[in-house]
Amino acid sequence: MDLNRISTEEFWNPEHVVEKFWNGLKDGKIYAKKCKECGAIEFPPHHACNSCGYHETEWTELSGKGELITFVFTGALNARLELEDQGLKYVCGEVKLDEGPSINAVILGINKKKAREITDKLPVRVRPVFHDMGRYTTLFFELDE
Ligand SMILES: [Zn+2]
Protein backbone atom coordinates (compact mmCIF):
# COMPACT_ATOMS: atom_id res chain seq x y z
CA MET A 1 0.00 0.00 0.00
CA ASP A 2 1.23 3.45 -0.85
CA LEU A 3 1.33 5.33 2.43
CA ASN A 4 1.76 8.66 0.72
CA ARG A 5 -1.65 8.67 -0.84
CA ILE A 6 -4.87 9.04 0.99
CA SER A 7 -7.86 7.57 -0.72
CA THR A 8 -11.22 9.29 -0.94
CA GLU A 9 -12.67 6.51 1.15
CA GLU A 10 -10.12 7.07 3.87
CA PHE A 11 -10.63 10.80 3.80
CA TRP A 12 -14.34 10.45 4.44
CA ASN A 13 -13.97 7.67 6.93
CA PRO A 14 -12.08 8.80 10.02
CA GLU A 15 -12.35 5.27 11.40
CA HIS A 16 -9.62 4.25 8.97
CA VAL A 17 -7.32 6.93 10.30
CA VAL A 18 -7.87 5.77 13.85
CA GLU A 19 -7.47 2.12 12.92
CA LYS A 20 -4.22 2.68 11.03
CA PHE A 21 -2.83 4.65 13.93
CA TRP A 22 -3.55 1.96 16.53
CA ASN A 23 -2.47 -0.90 14.25
CA GLY A 24 0.74 1.00 13.63
CA LEU A 25 1.52 1.18 17.33
CA LYS A 26 1.09 -2.58 17.53
CA ASP A 27 3.84 -2.88 14.90
CA GLY A 28 6.05 -0.32 16.62
CA LYS A 29 5.27 2.40 14.11
CA ILE A 30 4.02 5.89 14.85
CA TYR A 31 1.85 7.24 12.08
CA ALA A 32 0.95 10.88 11.76
CA LYS A 33 -0.54 13.02 9.02
CA LYS A 34 1.44 15.63 7.16
CA CYS A 35 -0.31 18.56 5.49
CA LYS A 36 0.27 18.68 1.75
CA GLU A 37 -0.07 22.43 1.80
CA CYS A 38 1.95 23.73 4.75
CA GLY A 39 3.81 20.61 5.86
CA ALA A 40 2.48 20.72 9.43
CA ILE A 41 2.41 17.35 11.20
CA GLU A 42 -0.88 16.31 12.74
CA PHE A 43 -0.40 14.00 15.66
CA PRO A 44 -2.45 12.18 16.74
CA PRO A 45 -3.46 12.01 13.07
CA HIS A 46 -6.45 13.94 11.80
CA HIS A 47 -7.61 13.89 8.25
CA ALA A 48 -7.38 17.65 7.80
CA CYS A 49 -4.72 20.16 8.76
CA ASN A 50 -5.27 22.03 12.02
CA SER A 51 -2.63 24.59 11.16
CA CYS A 52 -3.88 25.92 7.84
CA GLY A 53 -7.19 24.10 7.36
CA TYR A 54 -6.13 22.40 4.14
CA HIS A 55 -8.11 19.23 3.50
CA GLU A 56 -5.39 17.00 2.09
CA THR A 57 -2.88 15.27 4.29
CA GLU A 58 -0.59 12.32 3.71
CA TRP A 59 0.66 9.60 6.01
CA THR A 60 4.07 10.01 7.50
CA GLU A 61 5.95 8.01 10.11
CA LEU A 62 7.39 9.69 13.18
CA SER A 63 10.57 8.62 14.97
CA GLY A 64 8.86 9.07 18.34
CA LYS A 65 11.99 10.74 19.61
CA GLY A 66 11.80 14.12 21.18
CA GLU A 67 12.27 16.21 24.27
CA LEU A 68 10.48 16.18 27.56
CA ILE A 69 9.68 19.83 28.22
CA THR A 70 7.77 19.69 31.51
CA PHE A 71 6.24 16.99 33.65
CA VAL A 72 4.09 16.48 36.73
CA PHE A 73 3.25 13.57 38.93
CA THR A 74 -0.40 12.74 38.64
CA GLY A 75 -2.69 13.29 41.58
CA ALA A 76 -5.38 10.90 42.70
CA LEU A 77 -7.92 12.49 40.37
CA ASN A 78 -6.02 12.03 37.12
CA ALA A 79 -4.03 8.91 37.98
CA ARG A 80 -3.76 6.30 35.25
CA LEU A 81 -5.12 3.40 37.25
CA GLU A 82 -4.25 0.83 34.61
CA LEU A 83 -0.59 1.82 34.94
CA GLU A 84 -0.64 1.80 38.71
CA ASP A 85 -2.15 -1.68 38.55
CA GLN A 86 0.93 -2.74 36.57
CA GLY A 87 3.19 -1.23 39.23
CA LEU A 88 4.70 1.29 36.83
CA LYS A 89 6.36 4.52 37.86
CA TYR A 90 5.37 7.31 35.54
CA VAL A 91 4.73 11.01 35.13
CA CYS A 92 2.61 12.96 32.69
CA GLY A 93 4.37 15.58 30.67
CA GLU A 94 4.69 17.58 27.50
CA VAL A 95 6.82 15.92 24.86
CA LYS A 96 7.96 17.93 21.86
CA LEU A 97 8.57 15.44 19.08
CA ASP A 98 11.54 15.99 16.77
CA GLU A 99 9.11 16.26 13.85
CA GLY A 100 7.36 19.24 15.43
CA PRO A 101 4.20 18.39 17.33
CA SER A 102 3.95 18.73 21.08
CA ILE A 103 1.83 16.17 22.86
CA ASN A 104 0.74 15.34 26.36
CA ALA A 105 2.21 11.98 27.15
CA VAL A 106 2.98 9.43 29.81
CA ILE A 107 6.66 9.01 30.56
CA LEU A 108 7.56 5.73 32.23
CA GLY A 109 10.31 4.99 34.70
CA ILE A 110 10.39 8.27 36.56
CA ASN A 111 10.20 8.01 40.31
CA LYS A 112 10.65 10.87 42.77
CA LYS A 113 14.43 10.47 42.87
CA LYS A 114 14.75 10.46 39.08
CA ALA A 115 12.37 13.41 38.88
CA ARG A 116 14.64 15.47 41.13
CA GLU A 117 17.64 14.52 38.96
CA ILE A 118 16.11 15.60 35.68
CA THR A 119 14.13 18.65 36.78
CA ASP A 120 17.18 20.90 36.51
CA LYS A 121 18.18 19.40 33.17
CA LEU A 122 14.94 19.91 31.24
CA PRO A 123 14.39 19.55 28.37
CA VAL A 124 15.74 15.99 28.31
CA ARG A 125 15.66 13.48 25.45
CA VAL A 126 12.99 10.82 25.38
CA ARG A 127 12.31 7.83 23.15
CA PRO A 128 9.10 5.94 22.41
CA VAL A 129 7.87 2.89 24.30
CA PHE A 130 5.23 0.74 22.63
CA HIS A 131 3.45 -0.47 25.70
CA ASP A 132 1.22 -3.51 25.63
CA MET A 133 -1.93 -2.72 27.56
CA GLY A 134 -3.41 -6.14 26.95
CA ARG A 135 -6.23 -5.30 24.57
CA TYR A 136 -4.23 -2.68 22.67
CA THR A 137 -0.78 -1.16 22.37
CA THR A 138 -0.28 2.46 23.31
CA LEU A 139 2.49 4.99 22.97
CA PHE A 140 4.42 6.06 26.04
CA PHE A 141 7.89 7.48 26.42
CA GLU A 142 10.96 6.85 28.52
CA LEU A 143 14.13 8.79 29.17
CA ASP A 144 16.69 8.31 26.43
CA GLU A 145 19.81 7.87 28.54
ZN1 LIG B 1 -1.60 22.80 6.65
Coordinates of C-alpha atoms and ligand atoms in Angstrom, one line a residue:
M1 CA 0.0 0.0 0.0
D2 CA 1.2 3.5 -0.9
L3 CA 1.3 5.3 2.4
N4 CA 1.8 8.7 0.7
R5 CA -1.6 8.7 -0.8
I6 CA -4.9 9.0 1.0
S7 CA -7.9 7.6 -0.7
T8 CA -11.2 9.3 -0.9
E9 CA -12.7 6.5 1.1
E10 CA -10.1 7.1 3.9
F11 CA -10.6 10.8 3.8
W12 CA -14.3 10.5 4.4
N13 CA -14.0 7.7 6.9
P14 CA -12.1 8.8 10.0
E15 CA -12.4 5.3 11.4
H16 CA -9.6 4.2 9.0
V17 CA -7.3 6.9 10.3
V18 CA -7.9 5.8 13.8
E19 CA -7.5 2.1 12.9
K20 CA -4.2 2.7 11.0
F21 CA -2.8 4.7 13.9
W22 CA -3.5 2.0 16.5
N23 CA -2.5 -0.9 14.3
G24 CA 0.7 1.0 13.6
L25 CA 1.5 1.2 17.3
K26 CA 1.1 -2.6 17.5
D27 CA 3.8 -2.9 14.9
G28 CA 6.0 -0.3 16.6
K29 CA 5.3 2.4 14.1
I30 CA 4.0 5.9 14.8
Y31 CA 1.8 7.2 12.1
A32 CA 0.9 10.9 11.8
K33 CA -0.5 13.0 9.0
K34 CA 1.4 15.6 7.2
C35 CA -0.3 18.6 5.5
K36 CA 0.3 18.7 1.8
E37 CA -0.1 22.4 1.8
C38 CA 1.9 23.7 4.7
G39 CA 3.8 20.6 5.9
A40 CA 2.5 20.7 9.4
I41 CA 2.4 17.4 11.2
E42 CA -0.9 16.3 12.7
F43 CA -0.4 14.0 15.7
P44 CA -2.5 12.2 16.7
P45 CA -3.5 12.0 13.1
H46 CA -6.5 13.9 11.8
H47 CA -7.6 13.9 8.3
A48 CA -7.4 17.6 7.8
C49 CA -4.7 20.2 8.8
N50 CA -5.3 22.0 12.0
S51 CA -2.6 24.6 11.2
C52 CA -3.9 25.9 7.8
G53 CA -7.2 24.1 7.4
Y54 CA -6.1 22.4 4.1
H55 CA -8.1 19.2 3.5
E56 CA -5.4 17.0 2.1
T57 CA -2.9 15.3 4.3
E58 CA -0.6 12.3 3.7
W59 CA 0.7 9.6 6.0
T60 CA 4.1 10.0 7.5
E61 CA 6.0 8.0 10.1
L62 CA 7.4 9.7 13.2
S63 CA 10.6 8.6 15.0
G64 CA 8.9 9.1 18.3
K65 CA 12.0 10.7 19.6
G66 CA 11.8 14.1 21.2
E67 CA 12.3 16.2 24.3
L68 CA 10.5 16.2 27.6
I69 CA 9.7 19.8 28.2
T70 CA 7.8 19.7 31.5
F71 CA 6.2 17.0 33.7
V72 CA 4.1 16.5 36.7
F73 CA 3.3 13.6 38.9
T74 CA -0.4 12.7 38.6
G75 CA -2.7 13.3 41.6
A76 CA -5.4 10.9 42.7
L77 CA -7.9 12.5 40.4
N78 CA -6.0 12.0 37.1
A79 CA -4.0 8.9 38.0
R80 CA -3.8 6.3 35.3
L81 CA -5.1 3.4 37.3
E82 CA -4.3 0.8 34.6
L83 CA -0.6 1.8 34.9
E84 CA -0.6 1.8 38.7
D85 CA -2.1 -1.7 38.5
Q86 CA 0.9 -2.7 36.6
G87 CA 3.2 -1.2 39.2
L88 CA 4.7 1.3 36.8
K89 CA 6.4 4.5 37.9
Y90 CA 5.4 7.3 35.5
V91 CA 4.7 11.0 35.1
C92 CA 2.6 13.0 32.7
G93 CA 4.4 15.6 30.7
E94 CA 4.7 17.6 27.5
V95 CA 6.8 15.9 24.9
K96 CA 8.0 17.9 21.9
L97 CA 8.6 15.4 19.1
D98 CA 11.5 16.0 16.8
E99 CA 9.1 16.3 13.8
G100 CA 7.4 19.2 15.4
P101 CA 4.2 18.4 17.3
S102 CA 3.9 18.7 21.1
I103 CA 1.8 16.2 22.9
N104 CA 0.7 15.3 26.4
A105 CA 2.2 12.0 27.1
V106 CA 3.0 9.4 29.8
I107 CA 6.7 9.0 30.6
L108 CA 7.6 5.7 32.2
G109 CA 10.3 5.0 34.7
I110 CA 10.4 8.3 36.6
N111 CA 10.2 8.0 40.3
K112 CA 10.6 10.9 42.8
K113 CA 14.4 10.5 42.9
K114 CA 14.7 10.5 39.1
A115 CA 12.4 13.4 38.9
R116 CA 14.6 15.5 41.1
E117 CA 17.6 14.5 39.0
I118 CA 16.1 15.6 35.7
T119 CA 14.1 18.7 36.8
D120 CA 17.2 20.9 36.5
K121 CA 18.2 19.4 33.2
L122 CA 14.9 19.9 31.2
P123 CA 14.4 19.5 28.4
V124 CA 15.7 16.0 28.3
R125 CA 15.7 13.5 25.4
V126 CA 13.0 10.8 25.4
R127 CA 12.3 7.8 23.1
P128 CA 9.1 5.9 22.4
V129 CA 7.9 2.9 24.3
F130 CA 5.2 0.7 22.6
H131 CA 3.4 -0.5 25.7
D132 CA 1.2 -3.5 25.6
M133 CA -1.9 -2.7 27.6
G134 CA -3.4 -6.1 26.9
R135 CA -6.2 -5.3 24.6
Y136 CA -4.2 -2.7 22.7
T137 CA -0.8 -1.2 22.4
T138 CA -0.3 2.5 23.3
L139 CA 2.5 5.0 23.0
F140 CA 4.4 6.1 26.0
F141 CA 7.9 7.5 26.4
E142 CA 11.0 6.8 28.5
L143 CA 14.1 8.8 29.2
D144 CA 16.7 8.3 26.4
E145 CA 19.8 7.9 28.5
Ligands
ZN1 ZN -1.6 22.8 6.7

